[in-house]
Amino acid sequence: MKIRTKLLLISLFILLVFGLVLLLTLNAFNRIQRLEQGSRDATVTLAAWHEFNYHTDRFQLEPDLMAYSAEKWKPSWDLLAERIEQLVQNEELLRHEEVQYQLTDLEAYWAYLEPAISSMWEYFGESQYQEFFQQMGAYNITQIKTYFGANSDSEFNQYEPDVNQYFFLANKVYSASEPLQNLLSSLPEFLEEEVGVQSKRLMQIAIVLTLVGMLMVVVLILAFTSRLVHRLRII
């Protein structure tokens, strides 16, 4: 084999080795970036959960129930539902077994809560209740419940079961909210730790592959030069 051909093969091998190192490094780096995005998504979802809880608590103190439910409470619920759906469908996060278990639990808790939240909205999003709440004036939902307790012969007593059902649903949401919040709170921290582990592993793999590639190149060069020296001696 001609010297030029051998040099060309060695050069191609060097390019192949370092190209492979670069490809593996970029692939690992992209995975880390997707994990970081997953961590940001989890943080945003947690923020949406806190916002929803705030408006749910505030809702019981607001006298203008219809307006507050439409302008504040319902949008915060829609945003939370959207964030959770995006999070549990994140393909990169689902590749991690431990995260997958957490997302499965999150999805199960949300499937339990969402119908109750949807039913809560029905009381304030349907026209049949508008006249009732308008007649109650400045009463918030908690005061309305107290009002029914003190006025057994009220003309609005037909709505008392609905108000009681609202509080039943609200208590259902509150009782199941802690484990869901714990899941949402633990995800960003876990993912940040995972990003750190993956980054460290990426650096180690890149160093090892680079050293192995350099070692193989050195071996090839030494083998080539030794044969070249041997030929020159013969000549």
Short mmCIF file of C-alpha atoms in Angstrom, two decimals:
data_model
loop_
_atom_site.label_atom_id
_atom_site.label_comp_id
_atom_site.label_asym_id
_atom_site.label_seq_id
_atom_site.Cartn_x
_atom_site.Cartn_y
_atom_site.Cartn_z
CA MET A 1 0.00 0.00 0.00
CA LYS A 2 1.39 3.42 -0.94
CA ILE A 3 2.44 5.87 1.74
CA ARG A 4 -0.05 8.47 0.49
CA THR A 5 -2.87 5.94 0.76
CA LYS A 6 -1.85 5.01 4.29
CA LEU A 7 -1.69 8.65 5.32
CA LEU A 8 -5.12 9.19 3.82
CA LEU A 9 -6.55 6.22 5.74
CA ILE A 10 -5.01 7.44 8.99
CA SER A 11 -6.46 10.89 8.40
CA LEU A 12 -9.88 9.42 7.67
CA PHE A 13 -9.69 7.30 10.81
CA ILE A 14 -8.80 10.36 12.90
CA LEU A 15 -11.77 12.23 11.45
CA LEU A 16 -14.02 9.23 12.08
CA VAL A 17 -12.93 8.87 15.71
CA PHE A 18 -13.33 12.53 16.59
CA GLY A 19 -16.53 12.75 14.54
CA LEU A 20 -17.92 9.89 16.60
CA VAL A 21 -16.85 11.61 19.83
CA LEU A 22 -18.51 14.83 18.66
CA LEU A 23 -21.71 13.00 17.65
CA LEU A 24 -22.02 11.21 20.99
CA THR A 25 -21.27 14.42 22.87
CA LEU A 26 -23.89 16.39 20.94
CA ASN A 27 -26.47 13.64 21.46
CA ALA A 28 -25.84 13.61 25.21
CA PHE A 29 -25.87 17.42 25.29
CA ASN A 30 -29.25 17.48 23.53
CA ARG A 31 -30.65 15.06 26.10
CA ILE A 32 -29.40 17.31 28.89
CA GLN A 33 -31.04 20.31 27.23
CA ARG A 34 -34.34 18.42 26.99
CA LEU A 35 -34.06 17.47 30.66
CA GLU A 36 -33.44 21.11 31.53
CA GLN A 37 -36.54 22.05 29.54
CA GLY A 38 -38.47 19.38 31.43
CA SER A 39 -37.26 20.87 34.70
CA ARG A 40 -38.44 24.32 33.59
CA ASP A 41 -41.80 22.84 32.54
CA ALA A 42 -42.16 21.24 35.99
CA THR A 43 -41.34 24.56 37.66
CA VAL A 44 -43.89 26.40 35.50
CA THR A 45 -46.50 23.73 36.29
CA LEU A 46 -45.83 24.13 40.01
CA ALA A 47 -46.29 27.90 39.64
CA ALA A 48 -49.59 27.31 37.82
CA TRP A 49 -50.69 25.03 40.65
CA HIS A 50 -49.93 27.71 43.26
CA GLU A 51 -51.83 30.28 41.20
CA PHE A 52 -54.84 27.97 40.94
CA ASN A 53 -54.80 27.32 44.70
CA TYR A 54 -54.59 31.03 45.38
CA HIS A 55 -57.63 31.78 43.23
CA THR A 56 -59.52 28.81 44.72
CA ASP A 57 -58.92 30.15 48.24
CA ARG A 58 -59.65 33.71 47.20
CA PHE A 59 -62.78 32.61 45.40
CA GLN A 60 -64.54 31.79 48.67
CA LEU A 61 -64.03 35.37 49.87
CA GLU A 62 -65.08 37.18 46.71
CA PRO A 63 -68.59 38.69 46.67
CA ASP A 64 -68.80 38.85 42.87
CA LEU A 65 -68.64 35.10 42.34
CA MET A 66 -69.66 35.01 38.69
CA ALA A 67 -67.11 37.60 37.60
CA TYR A 68 -64.25 36.20 39.67
CA SER A 69 -64.88 32.64 38.51
CA ALA A 70 -64.85 33.69 34.85
CA GLU A 71 -61.99 36.20 34.99
CA LYS A 72 -59.60 34.62 37.50
CA TRP A 73 -60.48 31.16 38.70
CA LYS A 74 -61.40 29.47 35.39
CA PRO A 75 -58.33 30.80 33.49
CA SER A 76 -56.03 29.57 36.28
CA TRP A 77 -57.64 26.13 36.06
CA ASP A 78 -57.29 26.05 32.25
CA LEU A 79 -53.63 27.03 32.53
CA LEU A 80 -52.94 24.35 35.14
CA ALA A 81 -54.65 21.68 33.04
CA GLU A 82 -52.57 22.69 30.02
CA ARG A 83 -49.31 22.65 31.99
CA ILE A 84 -49.98 19.25 33.52
CA GLU A 85 -50.93 17.75 30.16
CA GLN A 86 -47.69 19.01 28.61
CA LEU A 87 -45.65 17.72 31.54
CA VAL A 88 -47.06 14.17 31.64
CA GLN A 89 -46.58 13.85 27.87
CA ASN A 90 -42.94 14.98 27.86
CA GLU A 91 -41.19 12.17 25.95
CA GLU A 92 -37.74 12.92 27.35
CA LEU A 93 -38.97 12.76 30.95
CA LEU A 94 -40.86 9.53 30.25
CA ARG A 95 -37.56 7.85 29.29
CA HIS A 96 -36.44 8.08 32.92
CA GLU A 97 -38.03 5.29 34.93
CA GLU A 98 -38.20 7.15 38.25
CA VAL A 99 -39.62 10.28 36.61
CA GLN A 100 -42.08 8.16 34.67
CA TYR A 101 -43.48 6.78 37.94
CA GLN A 102 -43.89 10.30 39.29
CA LEU A 103 -45.60 11.50 36.13
CA THR A 104 -47.94 8.48 36.21
CA ASP A 105 -48.90 9.32 39.79
CA LEU A 106 -49.35 12.97 38.84
CA GLU A 107 -51.61 12.02 35.95
CA ALA A 108 -53.67 9.75 38.25
CA TYR A 109 -54.13 12.46 40.89
CA TRP A 110 -55.10 14.97 38.23
CA ALA A 111 -57.61 12.53 36.72
CA TYR A 112 -59.16 12.30 40.19
CA LEU A 113 -59.22 16.06 40.79
CA GLU A 114 -60.21 17.42 37.42
CA PRO A 115 -63.84 16.16 37.41
CA ALA A 116 -64.38 17.76 40.84
CA ILE A 117 -62.89 21.04 39.62
CA SER A 118 -65.03 20.87 36.49
CA SER A 119 -68.13 20.36 38.62
CA MET A 120 -67.20 23.35 40.79
CA TRP A 121 -67.07 25.49 37.68
CA GLU A 122 -70.52 24.36 36.58
CA TYR A 123 -72.09 26.14 39.53
CA PHE A 124 -70.73 29.49 38.45
CA GLY A 125 -70.52 29.07 34.71
CA GLU A 126 -74.17 28.15 34.15
CA SER A 127 -76.87 30.76 33.66
CA GLN A 128 -79.34 29.08 36.02
CA TYR A 129 -77.32 30.30 39.01
CA GLN A 130 -76.77 33.87 37.85
CA GLU A 131 -80.03 35.25 39.22
CA PHE A 132 -79.41 33.56 42.55
CA PHE A 133 -75.93 35.05 42.99
CA GLN A 134 -77.13 38.46 41.83
CA GLN A 135 -79.89 38.36 44.43
CA MET A 136 -77.41 37.43 47.14
CA GLY A 137 -75.58 40.71 46.43
CA ALA A 138 -72.32 41.14 48.33
CA TYR A 139 -72.38 37.70 49.99
CA ASN A 140 -69.45 35.45 49.21
CA ILE A 141 -69.89 31.69 48.96
CA THR A 142 -68.91 31.11 52.60
CA GLN A 143 -71.38 33.73 53.80
CA ILE A 144 -74.08 32.22 51.59
CA LYS A 145 -73.58 28.86 53.31
CA THR A 146 -73.89 30.58 56.69
CA TYR A 147 -76.97 32.41 55.45
CA PHE A 148 -78.73 29.15 54.60
CA GLY A 149 -77.93 27.79 58.03
CA ALA A 150 -79.56 30.81 59.68
CA ASN A 151 -82.53 31.17 57.31
CA SER A 152 -84.26 27.86 56.89
CA ASP A 153 -87.29 29.47 55.24
CA SER A 154 -85.36 31.50 52.66
CA GLU A 155 -86.76 31.78 49.15
CA PHE A 156 -83.37 30.61 47.89
CA ASN A 157 -83.33 27.34 49.84
CA GLN A 158 -83.60 25.42 46.58
CA TYR A 159 -79.96 26.36 45.98
CA GLU A 160 -78.71 25.16 49.36
CA PRO A 161 -77.95 21.59 48.16
CA ASP A 162 -75.89 23.06 45.31
CA VAL A 163 -73.90 25.27 47.68
CA ASN A 164 -73.31 22.30 49.98
CA GLN A 165 -72.22 20.23 46.99
CA TYR A 166 -69.78 22.98 46.03
CA PHE A 167 -68.14 22.77 49.45
CA PHE A 168 -68.09 18.98 49.22
CA LEU A 169 -66.22 19.24 45.90
CA ALA A 170 -63.92 21.94 47.27
CA ASN A 171 -63.02 19.73 50.24
CA LYS A 172 -62.37 16.87 47.83
CA VAL A 173 -59.95 19.06 45.90
CA TYR A 174 -58.22 20.24 49.07
CA SER A 175 -57.88 16.71 50.48
CA ALA A 176 -56.16 15.45 47.33
CA SER A 177 -54.11 18.56 46.67
CA GLU A 178 -51.25 17.83 49.07
CA PRO A 179 -49.91 14.67 47.35
CA LEU A 180 -50.26 16.37 43.97
CA GLN A 181 -48.40 19.43 45.22
CA ASN A 182 -45.69 17.21 46.72
CA LEU A 183 -45.21 15.54 43.34
CA LEU A 184 -45.04 18.87 41.54
CA SER A 185 -42.62 20.24 44.15
CA SER A 186 -40.24 17.27 43.99
CA LEU A 187 -39.99 17.09 40.19
CA PRO A 188 -37.98 20.29 39.52
CA GLU A 189 -35.47 19.45 42.25
CA PHE A 190 -35.08 15.87 41.04
CA LEU A 191 -34.65 16.96 37.43
CA GLU A 192 -32.06 19.57 38.37
CA GLU A 193 -30.08 16.86 40.17
CA GLU A 194 -30.47 14.58 37.15
CA VAL A 195 -29.19 17.33 34.85
CA GLY A 196 -26.13 17.68 37.09
CA VAL A 197 -25.51 13.92 37.01
CA GLN A 198 -25.94 13.76 33.24
CA SER A 199 -23.64 16.76 32.71
CA LYS A 200 -20.93 15.16 34.83
CA ARG A 201 -21.35 11.87 32.99
CA LEU A 202 -21.18 13.66 29.64
CA MET A 203 -17.90 15.29 30.58
CA GLN A 204 -16.44 11.96 31.73
CA ILE A 205 -17.55 10.14 28.58
CA ALA A 206 -16.21 12.91 26.33
CA ILE A 207 -12.82 12.81 28.09
CA VAL A 208 -12.61 9.00 27.93
CA LEU A 209 -13.62 8.85 24.25
CA THR A 210 -11.17 11.62 23.38
CA LEU A 211 -8.33 9.87 25.19
CA VAL A 212 -9.17 6.51 23.59
CA GLY A 213 -9.35 8.14 20.17
CA MET A 214 -6.03 9.91 20.68
CA LEU A 215 -4.44 6.67 21.91
CA MET A 216 -5.65 4.78 18.84
CA VAL A 217 -4.36 7.54 16.57
CA VAL A 218 -0.97 7.48 18.29
CA VAL A 219 -0.79 3.68 17.93
CA LEU A 220 -1.58 3.92 14.23
CA ILE A 221 0.96 6.68 13.68
CA LEU A 222 3.65 4.76 15.54
CA ALA A 223 2.87 1.60 13.58
CA PHE A 224 3.00 3.55 10.31
CA THR A 225 6.24 5.37 11.14
CA SER A 226 7.94 2.18 12.31
CA ARG A 227 7.15 0.49 9.00
CA LEU A 228 8.23 3.58 7.13
CA VAL A 229 11.57 3.63 9.00
CA HIS A 230 11.99 -0.08 8.33
CA ARG A 231 11.46 0.45 4.60
CA LEU A 232 13.90 3.37 4.53
CA ARG A 233 16.55 1.23 6.17
CA ILE A 234 16.08 -1.45 3.57
CA ILE A 235 16.42 1.11 0.81
#
